[in-house]
Amino acid sequence: MSQQIKLIWDFRGPASAKTAEHHEIHLKEYIRAEKIELNITGFKIIHDMHSIAYMVVEETNMIAVRDALRPHRGEIYSNVN
């Protein structure tokens, strides 16, 4: 199994939580449309003025997804809490 990369979109401001939550819907739509096997998405409220939406992809698919969706940043994904 290849390494997994967590692609992250940052949202800031008083509406950041709702924006991140809504962005996750679009990430799920993209996964379905592109028939991507890995289906890990989510959103997280960092604080009241900063939230993120994220999508986890296999390293082999990262470049194509990055170029299509233009995340703000990425990191190695570890599913250990």
PDB file of N, CA, C and O in Angstrom:
ATOM      1  N   MET A   1       0.850  -1.180   0.000  1.00  0.00           N
ATOM      2  CA  MET A   1       0.000   0.000   0.000  1.00  0.00           C
ATOM      3  C   MET A   1       0.894   1.241   0.000  1.00  0.00           C
ATOM      4  O   MET A   1       1.852   1.330   0.753  1.00  0.00           O
ATOM      5  N   SER A   2       0.562   2.196  -0.875  1.00  0.00           N
ATOM      6  CA  SER A   2       1.362   3.406  -0.954  1.00  0.00           C
ATOM      7  C   SER A   2       1.024   4.348   0.202  1.00  0.00           C
ATOM      8  O   SER A   2       0.012   4.191   0.880  1.00  0.00           O
ATOM      9  N   GLN A   3       1.874   5.317   0.361  1.00  0.00           N
ATOM     10  CA  GLN A   3       1.668   6.301   1.416  1.00  0.00           C
ATOM     11  C   GLN A   3       0.422   7.132   1.109  1.00  0.00           C
ATOM     12  O   GLN A   3       0.072   7.355  -0.046  1.00  0.00           O
ATOM     13  N   GLN A   4      -0.229   7.600   2.159  1.00  0.00           N
ATOM     14  CA  GLN A   4      -1.432   8.406   1.985  1.00  0.00           C
ATOM     15  C   GLN A   4      -1.130   9.855   2.347  1.00  0.00           C
ATOM     16  O   GLN A   4      -0.401  10.132   3.302  1.00  0.00           O
ATOM     17  N   ILE A   5      -1.714  10.760   1.564  1.00  0.00           N
ATOM     18  CA  ILE A   5      -1.491  12.192   1.741  1.00  0.00           C
ATOM     19  C   ILE A   5      -2.822  12.860   2.074  1.00  0.00           C
ATOM     20  O   ILE A   5      -3.836  12.615   1.423  1.00  0.00           O
ATOM     21  N   LYS A   6      -2.816  13.707   3.087  1.00  0.00           N
ATOM     22  CA  LYS A   6      -3.998  14.468   3.487  1.00  0.00           C
ATOM     23  C   LYS A   6      -3.894  15.852   2.844  1.00  0.00           C
ATOM     24  O   LYS A   6      -3.004  16.630   3.174  1.00  0.00           O
ATOM     25  N   LEU A   7      -4.779  16.132   1.886  1.00  0.00           N
ATOM     26  CA  LEU A   7      -4.839  17.436   1.243  1.00  0.00           C
ATOM     27  C   LEU A   7      -5.779  18.313   2.051  1.00  0.00           C
ATOM     28  O   LEU A   7      -6.878  17.886   2.432  1.00  0.00           O
ATOM     29  N   ILE A   8      -5.359  19.556   2.313  1.00  0.00           N
ATOM     30  CA  ILE A   8      -6.073  20.416   3.262  1.00  0.00           C
ATOM     31  C   ILE A   8      -6.422  21.757   2.626  1.00  0.00           C
ATOM     32  O   ILE A   8      -5.583  22.383   1.976  1.00  0.00           O
ATOM     33  N   TRP A   9      -7.660  22.180   2.846  1.00  0.00           N
ATOM     34  CA  TRP A   9      -8.129  23.497   2.439  1.00  0.00           C
ATOM     35  C   TRP A   9      -8.429  24.283   3.710  1.00  0.00           C
ATOM     36  O   TRP A   9      -9.187  23.825   4.566  1.00  0.00           O
ATOM     37  N   ASP A  10      -7.828  25.462   3.848  1.00  0.00           N
ATOM     38  CA  ASP A  10      -8.026  26.318   5.012  1.00  0.00           C
ATOM     39  C   ASP A  10      -9.097  27.358   4.718  1.00  0.00           C
ATOM     40  O   ASP A  10      -9.119  27.952   3.628  1.00  0.00           O
ATOM     41  N   PHE A  11      -9.972  27.582   5.698  1.00  0.00           N
ATOM     42  CA  PHE A  11     -10.992  28.616   5.596  1.00  0.00           C
ATOM     43  C   PHE A  11     -10.919  29.469   6.849  1.00  0.00           C
ATOM     44  O   PHE A  11     -10.806  28.946   7.951  1.00  0.00           O
ATOM     45  N   ARG A  12     -10.961  30.772   6.652  1.00  0.00           N
ATOM     46  CA  ARG A  12     -10.817  31.697   7.781  1.00  0.00           C
ATOM     47  C   ARG A  12     -11.975  32.683   7.806  1.00  0.00           C
ATOM     48  O   ARG A  12     -12.561  32.985   6.780  1.00  0.00           O
ATOM     49  N   GLY A  13     -12.271  33.148   8.990  1.00  0.00           N
ATOM     50  CA  GLY A  13     -13.335  34.121   9.161  1.00  0.00           C
ATOM     51  C   GLY A  13     -14.499  33.541   9.941  1.00  0.00           C
ATOM     52  O   GLY A  13     -14.508  32.353  10.276  1.00  0.00           O
ATOM     53  N   PRO A  14     -15.485  34.376  10.230  1.00  0.00           N
ATOM     54  CA  PRO A  14     -16.599  33.919  11.074  1.00  0.00           C
ATOM     55  C   PRO A  14     -17.444  32.811  10.438  1.00  0.00           C
ATOM     56  O   PRO A  14     -18.102  32.065  11.149  1.00  0.00           O
ATOM     57  N   ALA A  15     -17.408  32.668   9.118  1.00  0.00           N
ATOM     58  CA  ALA A  15     -18.188  31.618   8.446  1.00  0.00           C
ATOM     59  C   ALA A  15     -17.335  30.412   8.084  1.00  0.00           C
ATOM     60  O   ALA A  15     -17.773  29.535   7.335  1.00  0.00           O
ATOM     61  N   SER A  16     -16.129  30.335   8.616  1.00  0.00           N
ATOM     62  CA  SER A  16     -15.192  29.276   8.212  1.00  0.00           C
ATOM     63  C   SER A  16     -15.717  27.868   8.483  1.00  0.00           C
ATOM     64  O   SER A  16     -15.512  26.960   7.669  1.00  0.00           O
ATOM     65  N   ALA A  17     -16.405  27.661   9.573  1.00  0.00           N
ATOM     66  CA  ALA A  17     -16.904  26.315   9.898  1.00  0.00           C
ATOM     67  C   ALA A  17     -17.929  25.850   8.873  1.00  0.00           C
ATOM     68  O   ALA A  17     -17.855  24.720   8.370  1.00  0.00           O
ATOM     69  N   LYS A  18     -18.879  26.703   8.550  1.00  0.00           N
ATOM     70  CA  LYS A  18     -19.900  26.340   7.555  1.00  0.00           C
ATOM     71  C   LYS A  18     -19.282  26.159   6.169  1.00  0.00           C
ATOM     72  O   LYS A  18     -19.689  25.272   5.412  1.00  0.00           O
ATOM     73  N   THR A  19     -18.294  26.989   5.838  1.00  0.00           N
ATOM     74  CA  THR A  19     -17.638  26.879   4.538  1.00  0.00           C
ATOM     75  C   THR A  19     -16.881  25.563   4.429  1.00  0.00           C
ATOM     76  O   THR A  19     -16.961  24.868   3.407  1.00  0.00           O
ATOM     77  N   ALA A  20     -16.148  25.198   5.469  1.00  0.00           N
ATOM     78  CA  ALA A  20     -15.402  23.933   5.467  1.00  0.00           C
ATOM     79  C   ALA A  20     -16.353  22.747   5.390  1.00  0.00           C
ATOM     80  O   ALA A  20     -16.110  21.793   4.648  1.00  0.00           O
ATOM     81  N   GLU A  21     -17.437  22.805   6.134  1.00  0.00           N
ATOM     82  CA  GLU A  21     -18.427  21.730   6.108  1.00  0.00           C
ATOM     83  C   GLU A  21     -19.018  21.579   4.699  1.00  0.00           C
ATOM     84  O   GLU A  21     -19.176  20.469   4.187  1.00  0.00           O
ATOM     85  N   HIS A  22     -19.314  22.692   4.064  1.00  0.00           N
ATOM     86  CA  HIS A  22     -19.858  22.655   2.710  1.00  0.00           C
ATOM     87  C   HIS A  22     -18.813  22.174   1.696  1.00  0.00           C
ATOM     88  O   HIS A  22     -19.140  21.421   0.770  1.00  0.00           O
ATOM     89  N   HIS A  23     -17.578  22.585   1.881  1.00  0.00           N
ATOM     90  CA  HIS A  23     -16.512  22.162   0.958  1.00  0.00           C
ATOM     91  C   HIS A  23     -16.348  20.642   0.980  1.00  0.00           C
ATOM     92  O   HIS A  23     -16.078  20.030  -0.055  1.00  0.00           O
ATOM     93  N   GLU A  24     -16.523  20.034   2.140  1.00  0.00           N
ATOM     94  CA  GLU A  24     -16.423  18.579   2.225  1.00  0.00           C
ATOM     95  C   GLU A  24     -17.455  17.899   1.314  1.00  0.00           C
ATOM     96  O   GLU A  24     -17.163  16.854   0.709  1.00  0.00           O
ATOM     97  N   ILE A  25     -18.613  18.474   1.178  1.00  0.00           N
ATOM     98  CA  ILE A  25     -19.635  17.918   0.280  1.00  0.00           C
ATOM     99  C   ILE A  25     -19.089  17.848  -1.145  1.00  0.00           C
ATOM    100  O   ILE A  25     -19.247  16.842  -1.842  1.00  0.00           O
ATOM    101  N   HIS A  26     -18.426  18.915  -1.575  1.00  0.00           N
ATOM    102  CA  HIS A  26     -17.853  18.940  -2.923  1.00  0.00           C
ATOM    103  C   HIS A  26     -16.710  17.942  -3.073  1.00  0.00           C
ATOM    104  O   HIS A  26     -16.538  17.348  -4.136  1.00  0.00           O
ATOM    105  N   LEU A  27     -15.938  17.741  -2.028  1.00  0.00           N
ATOM    106  CA  LEU A  27     -14.870  16.743  -2.080  1.00  0.00           C
ATOM    107  C   LEU A  27     -15.459  15.347  -2.265  1.00  0.00           C
ATOM    108  O   LEU A  27     -14.953  14.551  -3.065  1.00  0.00           O
ATOM    109  N   LYS A  28     -16.543  15.051  -1.563  1.00  0.00           N
ATOM    110  CA  LYS A  28     -17.209  13.755  -1.719  1.00  0.00           C
ATOM    111  C   LYS A  28     -17.780  13.591  -3.120  1.00  0.00           C
ATOM    112  O   LYS A  28     -17.709  12.507  -3.703  1.00  0.00           O
ATOM    113  N   GLU A  29     -18.316  14.668  -3.684  1.00  0.00           N
ATOM    114  CA  GLU A  29     -18.821  14.626  -5.056  1.00  0.00           C
ATOM    115  C   GLU A  29     -17.687  14.324  -6.040  1.00  0.00           C
ATOM    116  O   GLU A  29     -17.865  13.560  -6.987  1.00  0.00           O
ATOM    117  N   TYR A  30     -16.537  14.933  -5.818  1.00  0.00           N
ATOM    118  CA  TYR A  30     -15.374  14.699  -6.674  1.00  0.00           C
ATOM    119  C   TYR A  30     -14.933  13.234  -6.598  1.00  0.00           C
ATOM    120  O   TYR A  30     -14.646  12.611  -7.618  1.00  0.00           O
ATOM    121  N   ILE A  31     -14.914  12.687  -5.401  1.00  0.00           N
ATOM    122  CA  ILE A  31     -14.528  11.282  -5.218  1.00  0.00           C
ATOM    123  C   ILE A  31     -15.463  10.371  -6.008  1.00  0.00           C
ATOM    124  O   ILE A  31     -15.018   9.451  -6.691  1.00  0.00           O
ATOM    125  N   ARG A  32     -16.759  10.618  -5.925  1.00  0.00           N
ATOM    126  CA  ARG A  32     -17.724   9.813  -6.676  1.00  0.00           C
ATOM    127  C   ARG A  32     -17.548   9.987  -8.183  1.00  0.00           C
ATOM    128  O   ARG A  32     -17.550   9.017  -8.935  1.00  0.00           O
ATOM    129  N   ALA A  33     -17.403  11.226  -8.635  1.00  0.00           N
ATOM    130  CA  ALA A  33     -17.298  11.509 -10.070  1.00  0.00           C
ATOM    131  C   ALA A  33     -16.037  10.892 -10.677  1.00  0.00           C
ATOM    132  O   ALA A  33     -16.061  10.389 -11.796  1.00  0.00           O
ATOM    133  N   GLU A  34     -14.948  10.920  -9.927  1.00  0.00           N
ATOM    134  CA  GLU A  34     -13.674  10.415 -10.425  1.00  0.00           C
ATOM    135  C   GLU A  34     -13.442   8.946 -10.065  1.00  0.00           C
ATOM    136  O   GLU A  34     -12.402   8.390 -10.386  1.00  0.00           O
ATOM    137  N   LYS A  35     -14.399   8.360  -9.346  1.00  0.00           N
ATOM    138  CA  LYS A  35     -14.319   6.952  -8.933  1.00  0.00           C
ATOM    139  C   LYS A  35     -13.012   6.643  -8.182  1.00  0.00           C
ATOM    140  O   LYS A  35     -12.317   5.678  -8.458  1.00  0.00           O
ATOM    141  N   ILE A  36     -12.708   7.496  -7.215  1.00  0.00           N
ATOM    142  CA  ILE A  36     -11.524   7.321  -6.376  1.00  0.00           C
ATOM    143  C   ILE A  36     -11.868   6.309  -5.286  1.00  0.00           C
ATOM    144  O   ILE A  36     -12.889   6.446  -4.607  1.00  0.00           O
ATOM    145  N   GLU A  37     -11.032   5.281  -5.155  1.00  0.00           N
ATOM    146  CA  GLU A  37     -11.327   4.207  -4.196  1.00  0.00           C
ATOM    147  C   GLU A  37     -11.258   4.676  -2.750  1.00  0.00           C
ATOM    148  O   GLU A  37     -12.110   4.316  -1.942  1.00  0.00           O
ATOM    149  N   LEU A  38     -10.248   5.439  -2.417  1.00  0.00           N
ATOM    150  CA  LEU A  38     -10.084   5.901  -1.048  1.00  0.00           C
ATOM    151  C   LEU A  38     -11.117   6.994  -0.788  1.00  0.00           C
ATOM    152  O   LEU A  38     -11.230   7.948  -1.560  1.00  0.00           O
ATOM    153  N   ASN A  39     -11.889   6.847   0.267  1.00  0.00           N
ATOM    154  CA  ASN A  39     -12.993   7.764   0.532  1.00  0.00           C
ATOM    155  C   ASN A  39     -12.887   8.303   1.959  1.00  0.00           C
ATOM    156  O   ASN A  39     -13.734   8.021   2.804  1.00  0.00           O
ATOM    157  N   ILE A  40     -11.841   9.079   2.204  1.00  0.00           N
ATOM    158  CA  ILE A  40     -11.651   9.680   3.525  1.00  0.00           C
ATOM    159  C   ILE A  40     -11.697  11.192   3.352  1.00  0.00           C
ATOM    160  O   ILE A  40     -10.843  11.775   2.678  1.00  0.00           O
ATOM    161  N   THR A  41     -12.712  11.818   3.930  1.00  0.00           N
ATOM    162  CA  THR A  41     -12.837  13.271   3.912  1.00  0.00           C
ATOM    163  C   THR A  41     -13.267  13.714   5.298  1.00  0.00           C
ATOM    164  O   THR A  41     -13.647  12.899   6.140  1.00  0.00           O
ATOM    165  N   GLY A  42     -13.246  15.017   5.507  1.00  0.00           N
ATOM    166  CA  GLY A  42     -13.741  15.536   6.768  1.00  0.00           C
ATOM    167  C   GLY A  42     -13.567  17.032   6.842  1.00  0.00           C
ATOM    168  O   GLY A  42     -13.043  17.664   5.927  1.00  0.00           O
ATOM    169  N   PHE A  43     -14.021  17.583   7.936  1.00  0.00           N
ATOM    170  CA  PHE A  43     -13.763  18.987   8.238  1.00  0.00           C
ATOM    171  C   PHE A  43     -13.534  19.094   9.736  1.00  0.00           C
ATOM    172  O   PHE A  43     -13.975  18.247  10.514  1.00  0.00           O
ATOM    173  N   LYS A  44     -12.788  20.124  10.101  1.00  0.00           N
ATOM    174  CA  LYS A  44     -12.429  20.290  11.504  1.00  0.00           C
ATOM    175  C   LYS A  44     -12.402  21.781  11.825  1.00  0.00           C
ATOM    176  O   LYS A  44     -11.862  22.573  11.057  1.00  0.00           O
ATOM    177  N   ILE A  45     -12.985  22.127  12.946  1.00  0.00           N
ATOM    178  CA  ILE A  45     -12.950  23.514  13.413  1.00  0.00           C
ATOM    179  C   ILE A  45     -11.698  23.660  14.277  1.00  0.00           C
ATOM    180  O   ILE A  45     -11.567  22.996  15.306  1.00  0.00           O
ATOM    181  N   ILE A  46     -10.787  24.507  13.837  1.00  0.00           N
ATOM    182  CA  ILE A  46      -9.552  24.762  14.591  1.00  0.00           C
ATOM    183  C   ILE A  46      -9.862  25.737  15.727  1.00  0.00           C
ATOM    184  O   ILE A  46      -9.509  25.506  16.866  1.00  0.00           O
ATOM    185  N   HIS A  47     -10.506  26.831  15.398  1.00  0.00           N
ATOM    186  CA  HIS A  47     -11.078  27.760  16.379  1.00  0.00           C
ATOM    187  C   HIS A  47     -12.156  28.569  15.673  1.00  0.00           C
ATOM    188  O   HIS A  47     -12.456  28.300  14.508  1.00  0.00           O
ATOM    189  N   ASP A  48     -12.762  29.527  16.326  1.00  0.00           N
ATOM    190  CA  ASP A  48     -13.944  30.187  15.757  1.00  0.00           C
ATOM    191  C   ASP A  48     -13.680  30.957  14.466  1.00  0.00           C
ATOM    192  O   ASP A  48     -14.614  31.296  13.751  1.00  0.00           O
ATOM    193  N   MET A  49     -12.418  31.201  14.123  1.00  0.00           N
ATOM    194  CA  MET A  49     -12.088  31.941  12.905  1.00  0.00           C
ATOM    195  C   MET A  49     -11.243  31.120  11.928  1.00  0.00           C
ATOM    196  O   MET A  49     -10.701  31.677  10.973  1.00  0.00           O
ATOM    197  N   HIS A  50     -11.103  29.825  12.152  1.00  0.00           N
ATOM    198  CA  HIS A  50     -10.291  28.978  11.263  1.00  0.00           C
ATOM    199  C   HIS A  50     -10.815  27.552  11.285  1.00  0.00           C
ATOM    200  O   HIS A  50     -10.918  26.930  12.339  1.00  0.00           O
ATOM    201  N   SER A  51     -11.151  27.053  10.111  1.00  0.00           N
ATOM    202  CA  SER A  51     -11.591  25.663   9.950  1.00  0.00           C
ATOM    203  C   SER A  51     -10.927  25.088   8.714  1.00  0.00           C
ATOM    204  O   SER A  51     -10.459  25.830   7.842  1.00  0.00           O
ATOM    205  N   ILE A  52     -10.886  23.766   8.639  1.00  0.00           N
ATOM    206  CA  ILE A  52     -10.301  23.104   7.483  1.00  0.00           C
ATOM    207  C   ILE A  52     -11.260  22.052   6.940  1.00  0.00           C
ATOM    208  O   ILE A  52     -12.078  21.504   7.676  1.00  0.00           O
ATOM    209  N   ALA A  53     -11.127  21.785   5.657  1.00  0.00           N
ATOM    210  CA  ALA A  53     -11.734  20.617   5.022  1.00  0.00           C
ATOM    211  C   ALA A  53     -10.559  19.809   4.500  1.00  0.00           C
ATOM    212  O   ALA A  53      -9.519  20.369   4.139  1.00  0.00           O
ATOM    213  N   TYR A  54     -10.711  18.478   4.471  1.00  0.00           N
ATOM    214  CA  TYR A  54      -9.596  17.661   4.001  1.00  0.00           C
ATOM    215  C   TYR A  54     -10.078  16.435   3.247  1.00  0.00           C
ATOM    216  O   TYR A  54     -11.222  16.009   3.372  1.00  0.00           O
ATOM    217  N   MET A  55      -9.152  15.916   2.466  1.00  0.00           N
ATOM    218  CA  MET A  55      -9.391  14.709   1.673  1.00  0.00           C
ATOM    219  C   MET A  55      -8.089  13.925   1.674  1.00  0.00           C
ATOM    220  O   MET A  55      -7.020  14.497   1.483  1.00  0.00           O
ATOM    221  N   VAL A  56      -8.173  12.629   1.889  1.00  0.00           N
ATOM    222  CA  VAL A  56      -6.988  11.783   1.892  1.00  0.00           C
ATOM    223  C   VAL A  56      -6.921  11.033   0.566  1.00  0.00           C
ATOM    224  O   VAL A  56      -7.923  10.470   0.110  1.00  0.00           O
ATOM    225  N   VAL A  57      -5.732  11.059  -0.048  1.00  0.00           N
ATOM    226  CA  VAL A  57      -5.518  10.386  -1.328  1.00  0.00           C
ATOM    227  C   VAL A  57      -4.267   9.523  -1.246  1.00  0.00           C
ATOM    228  O   VAL A  57      -3.388   9.756  -0.415  1.00  0.00           O
ATOM    229  N   GLU A  58      -4.204   8.531  -2.114  1.00  0.00           N
ATOM    230  CA  GLU A  58      -2.981   7.741  -2.243  1.00  0.00           C
ATOM    231  C   GLU A  58      -1.913   8.627  -2.874  1.00  0.00           C
ATOM    232  O   GLU A  58      -2.220   9.470  -3.734  1.00  0.00           O
ATOM    233  N   GLU A  59      -0.681   8.431  -2.484  1.00  0.00           N
ATOM    234  CA  GLU A  59       0.419   9.238  -3.009  1.00  0.00           C
ATOM    235  C   GLU A  59       0.469   9.180  -4.538  1.00  0.00           C
ATOM    236  O   GLU A  59       0.756  10.188  -5.187  1.00  0.00           O
ATOM    237  N   THR A  60       0.130   8.034  -5.109  1.00  0.00           N
ATOM    238  CA  THR A  60       0.174   7.888  -6.564  1.00  0.00           C
ATOM    239  C   THR A  60      -0.868   8.762  -7.265  1.00  0.00           C
ATOM    240  O   THR A  60      -0.691   9.111  -8.433  1.00  0.00           O
ATOM    241  N   ASN A  61      -1.945   9.138  -6.581  1.00  0.00           N
ATOM    242  CA  ASN A  61      -2.987   9.995  -7.155  1.00  0.00           C
ATOM    243  C   ASN A  61      -2.858  11.458  -6.757  1.00  0.00           C
ATOM    244  O   ASN A  61      -3.613  12.300  -7.229  1.00  0.00           O
ATOM    245  N   MET A  62      -1.916  11.757  -5.887  1.00  0.00           N
ATOM    246  CA  MET A  62      -1.839  13.087  -5.289  1.00  0.00           C
ATOM    247  C   MET A  62      -1.653  14.196  -6.308  1.00  0.00           C
ATOM    248  O   MET A  62      -2.343  15.217  -6.253  1.00  0.00           O
ATOM    249  N   ILE A  63      -0.776  14.038  -7.276  1.00  0.00           N
ATOM    250  CA  ILE A  63      -0.494  15.106  -8.238  1.00  0.00           C
ATOM    251  C   ILE A  63      -1.753  15.452  -9.041  1.00  0.00           C
ATOM    252  O   ILE A  63      -2.102  16.627  -9.197  1.00  0.00           O
ATOM    253  N   ALA A  64      -2.457  14.451  -9.535  1.00  0.00           N
ATOM    254  CA  ALA A  64      -3.660  14.696 -10.335  1.00  0.00           C
ATOM    255  C   ALA A  64      -4.739  15.395  -9.516  1.00  0.00           C
ATOM    256  O   ALA A  64      -5.366  16.358  -9.984  1.00  0.00           O
ATOM    257  N   VAL A  65      -4.951  14.934  -8.293  1.00  0.00           N
ATOM    258  CA  VAL A  65      -5.973  15.541  -7.439  1.00  0.00           C
ATOM    259  C   VAL A  65      -5.537  16.952  -7.043  1.00  0.00           C
ATOM    260  O   VAL A  65      -6.339  17.894  -7.070  1.00  0.00           O
ATOM    261  N   ARG A  66      -4.275  17.122  -6.712  1.00  0.00           N
ATOM    262  CA  ARG A  66      -3.758  18.448  -6.341  1.00  0.00           C
ATOM    263  C   ARG A  66      -3.970  19.443  -7.477  1.00  0.00           C
ATOM    264  O   ARG A  66      -4.435  20.557  -7.260  1.00  0.00           O
ATOM    265  N   ASP A  67      -3.626  19.033  -8.695  1.00  0.00           N
ATOM    266  CA  ASP A  67      -3.767  19.938  -9.837  1.00  0.00           C
ATOM    267  C   ASP A  67      -5.231  20.254 -10.133  1.00  0.00           C
ATOM    268  O   ASP A  67      -5.555  21.367 -10.545  1.00  0.00           O
ATOM    269  N   ALA A  68      -6.130  19.302  -9.915  1.00  0.00           N
ATOM    270  CA  ALA A  68      -7.549  19.521 -10.189  1.00  0.00           C
ATOM    271  C   ALA A  68      -8.223  20.369  -9.111  1.00  0.00           C
ATOM    272  O   ALA A  68      -9.049  21.234  -9.421  1.00  0.00           O
ATOM    273  N   LEU A  69      -7.870  20.152  -7.845  1.00  0.00           N
ATOM    274  CA  LEU A  69      -8.605  20.765  -6.738  1.00  0.00           C
ATOM    275  C   LEU A  69      -7.863  21.874  -6.005  1.00  0.00           C
ATOM    276  O   LEU A  69      -8.462  22.585  -5.204  1.00  0.00           O
ATOM    277  N   ARG A  70      -6.569  21.994  -6.224  1.00  0.00           N
ATOM    278  CA  ARG A  70      -5.750  23.075  -5.678  1.00  0.00           C
ATOM    279  C   ARG A  70      -5.885  23.284  -4.163  1.00  0.00           C
ATOM    280  O   ARG A  70      -6.306  24.347  -3.692  1.00  0.00           O
ATOM    281  N   PRO A  71      -5.521  22.278  -3.388  1.00  0.00           N
ATOM    282  CA  PRO A  71      -5.565  22.445  -1.925  1.00  0.00           C
ATOM    283  C   PRO A  71      -4.535  23.483  -1.484  1.00  0.00           C
ATOM    284  O   PRO A  71      -3.589  23.794  -2.214  1.00  0.00           O
ATOM    285  N   HIS A  72      -4.699  23.997  -0.288  1.00  0.00           N
ATOM    286  CA  HIS A  72      -3.766  24.982   0.247  1.00  0.00           C
ATOM    287  C   HIS A  72      -2.483  24.342   0.762  1.00  0.00           C
ATOM    288  O   HIS A  72      -1.431  24.966   0.751  1.00  0.00           O
ATOM    289  N   ARG A  73      -2.594  23.106   1.220  1.00  0.00           N
ATOM    290  CA  ARG A  73      -1.414  22.418   1.757  1.00  0.00           C
ATOM    291  C   ARG A  73      -1.704  20.934   1.858  1.00  0.00           C
ATOM    292  O   ARG A  73      -2.819  20.481   1.619  1.00  0.00           O
ATOM    293  N   GLY A  74      -0.692  20.178   2.215  1.00  0.00           N
ATOM    294  CA  GLY A  74      -0.837  18.746   2.382  1.00  0.00           C
ATOM    295  C   GLY A  74       0.119  18.238   3.439  1.00  0.00           C
ATOM    296  O   GLY A  74       1.078  18.920   3.803  1.00  0.00           O
ATOM    297  N   GLU A  75      -0.165  17.038   3.939  1.00  0.00           N
ATOM    298  CA  GLU A  75       0.711  16.418   4.935  1.00  0.00           C
ATOM    299  C   GLU A  75       0.549  14.906   4.836  1.00  0.00           C
ATOM    300  O   GLU A  75      -0.436  14.406   4.292  1.00  0.00           O
ATOM    301  N   ILE A  76       1.519  14.197   5.353  1.00  0.00           N
ATOM    302  CA  ILE A  76       1.441  12.742   5.401  1.00  0.00           C
ATOM    303  C   ILE A  76       0.275  12.374   6.314  1.00  0.00           C
ATOM    304  O   ILE A  76       0.135  12.946   7.406  1.00  0.00           O
ATOM    305  N   TYR A  77      -0.568  11.460   5.877  1.00  0.00           N
ATOM    306  CA  TYR A  77      -1.735  11.070   6.653  1.00  0.00           C
ATOM    307  C   TYR A  77      -1.410   9.855   7.514  1.00  0.00           C
ATOM    308  O   TYR A  77      -0.837   8.878   7.064  1.00  0.00           O
ATOM    309  N   SER A  78      -1.815   9.956   8.747  1.00  0.00           N
ATOM    310  CA  SER A  78      -1.720   8.838   9.669  1.00  0.00           C
ATOM    311  C   SER A  78      -3.088   8.692  10.321  1.00  0.00           C
ATOM    312  O   SER A  78      -3.595   9.649  10.909  1.00  0.00           O
ATOM    313  N   ASN A  79      -3.711   7.525  10.196  1.00  0.00           N
ATOM    314  CA  ASN A  79      -5.038   7.352  10.766  1.00  0.00           C
ATOM    315  C   ASN A  79      -5.005   7.036  12.247  1.00  0.00           C
ATOM    316  O   ASN A  79      -6.016   6.697  12.831  1.00  0.00           O
ATOM    317  N   VAL A  80      -3.849   7.160  12.869  1.00  0.00           N
ATOM    318  CA  VAL A  80      -3.732   6.969  14.311  1.00  0.00           C
ATOM    319  C   VAL A  80      -4.180   8.248  14.985  1.00  0.00           C
ATOM    320  O   VAL A  80      -3.724   9.337  14.659  1.00  0.00           O
ATOM    321  N   ASN A  81      -5.102   8.164  15.922  1.00  0.00           N
ATOM    322  CA  ASN A  81      -5.621   9.363  16.593  1.00  0.00           C
ATOM    323  C   ASN A  81      -4.711   9.850  17.643  1.00  0.00           C
ATOM    324  O   ASN A  81      -4.107   9.505  18.430  1.00  0.00           O
TER     325      ASN A  81
END
